[in-house]
Amino acid sequence: MAVTDETLADLALSRSSLDRVALERRRPEVLTELLDDPQTRVAEVRGDRMRVSALGAAGAGGGGDDGLTLVLRAPEPEDHARLGLHLGRDGDGTAYVGVVSTDDENPADDPDRRPDGWLTLRQAGEALAPRDAGVFTTALALANWHATHRFCPRCGAPTEPRQGGWVRRCEREGSEHYPRTDPAVIMSVVDPDDRLLLGRGAHWPEGRFSVLAGFVEPGESFESAVAREVAEEVGITVQAARYLGNQPWPFPSSVMIGFEATTRATELTIDPVEMAEARWVSREEYRDLLRDGSIRTPSGISIAKRIIEHWLGQTVESVVEPGTPTGF
Ligand SMILES: [Zn+2]
């Protein structure tokens, strides 16, 4: 829901608009009923892709900001045998169910279906309307969790999905296991001259720079994680960290919590295990580096890009993700 006073509102993957109707999940037959109802809208997940369609076919050839819509369908008999995810209901009461297909045809390249195509969330997320961005984000996060939690962490026995796909239950001892979300902090760091710290991860290609980020550890507050990550990666102490906003990041199972931090230190000592390079840039330098192509912005759906834009005071053009079919 868009009820927030945070600085970075309307982040690409934080726009979910469905009512999650969590109490409905308690009825064991809920998915069977929804998949017998032709009014139910089914969103099929194949691997990490969902099927999308261009809103305006005449807009083909444009950049990454063409509108896209998820291709939702009525239930089909095969859906009862698939992993089902009760995603929620819209304002009209229409139910949305994710189904995870094991169909292994490569959906990325299906010329008969153009202008429809099977895209990843990184490719489609920014151009989807709020409802569809939320459906894709939630379905992908749940599908990723199910794929890696087929066995009980207590006893090793197989687990079975329950509660509309929101729980897995151990077949041997009945213990219940819930979907995981791993928090990670991501932060701008600004020096006394208002320059921004940019880093390139150890395994990132040349020219790919972003703000620093890292997972929150057990027993740690978000603010402590900001300070620790900056100290570990570039060897400086931050003075203050202010919360900016957050968004789910199902690659595979995170939520990114954004901060802006300030420091009085400017001397960087990078950790070569995590960082290939790090540097300070002024706003003018950043614009110049973008213009001459020596650095690229983070992905258009990322909170990293929005944090950089917040510091820069303007939006910058999105990177088009590799593999995006022409016409999107
Ligand atoms: Zn068990």
PDB file of C-alpha atoms and ligand atoms in Angstrom, residues 152 154-157 170 172-173 175, ligand 1:
ATOM      1  CA  CYS A 152      12.536 -29.857   6.898  1.00  0.00           C
ATOM      2  CA  ARG A 154      14.664 -29.733  11.836  1.00  0.00           C
ATOM      3  CA  CYS A 155      14.628 -33.378  10.730  1.00  0.00           C
ATOM      4  CA  GLY A 156      15.345 -33.543   7.000  1.00  0.00           C
ATOM      5  CA  ALA A 157      11.997 -35.108   6.027  1.00  0.00           C
ATOM      6  CA  CYS A 170       7.037 -31.274   7.678  1.00  0.00           C
ATOM      7  CA  ARG A 172       7.132 -36.462   9.630  1.00  0.00           C
ATOM      8  CA  GLU A 173       6.654 -34.242  12.696  1.00  0.00           C
ATOM      9  CA  SER A 175       6.514 -28.550  12.136  1.00  0.00           C
TER      10      SER A 175
HETATM   11 ZN    ZN B   1      10.711 -32.269  10.308  1.00  0.00          ZN
END
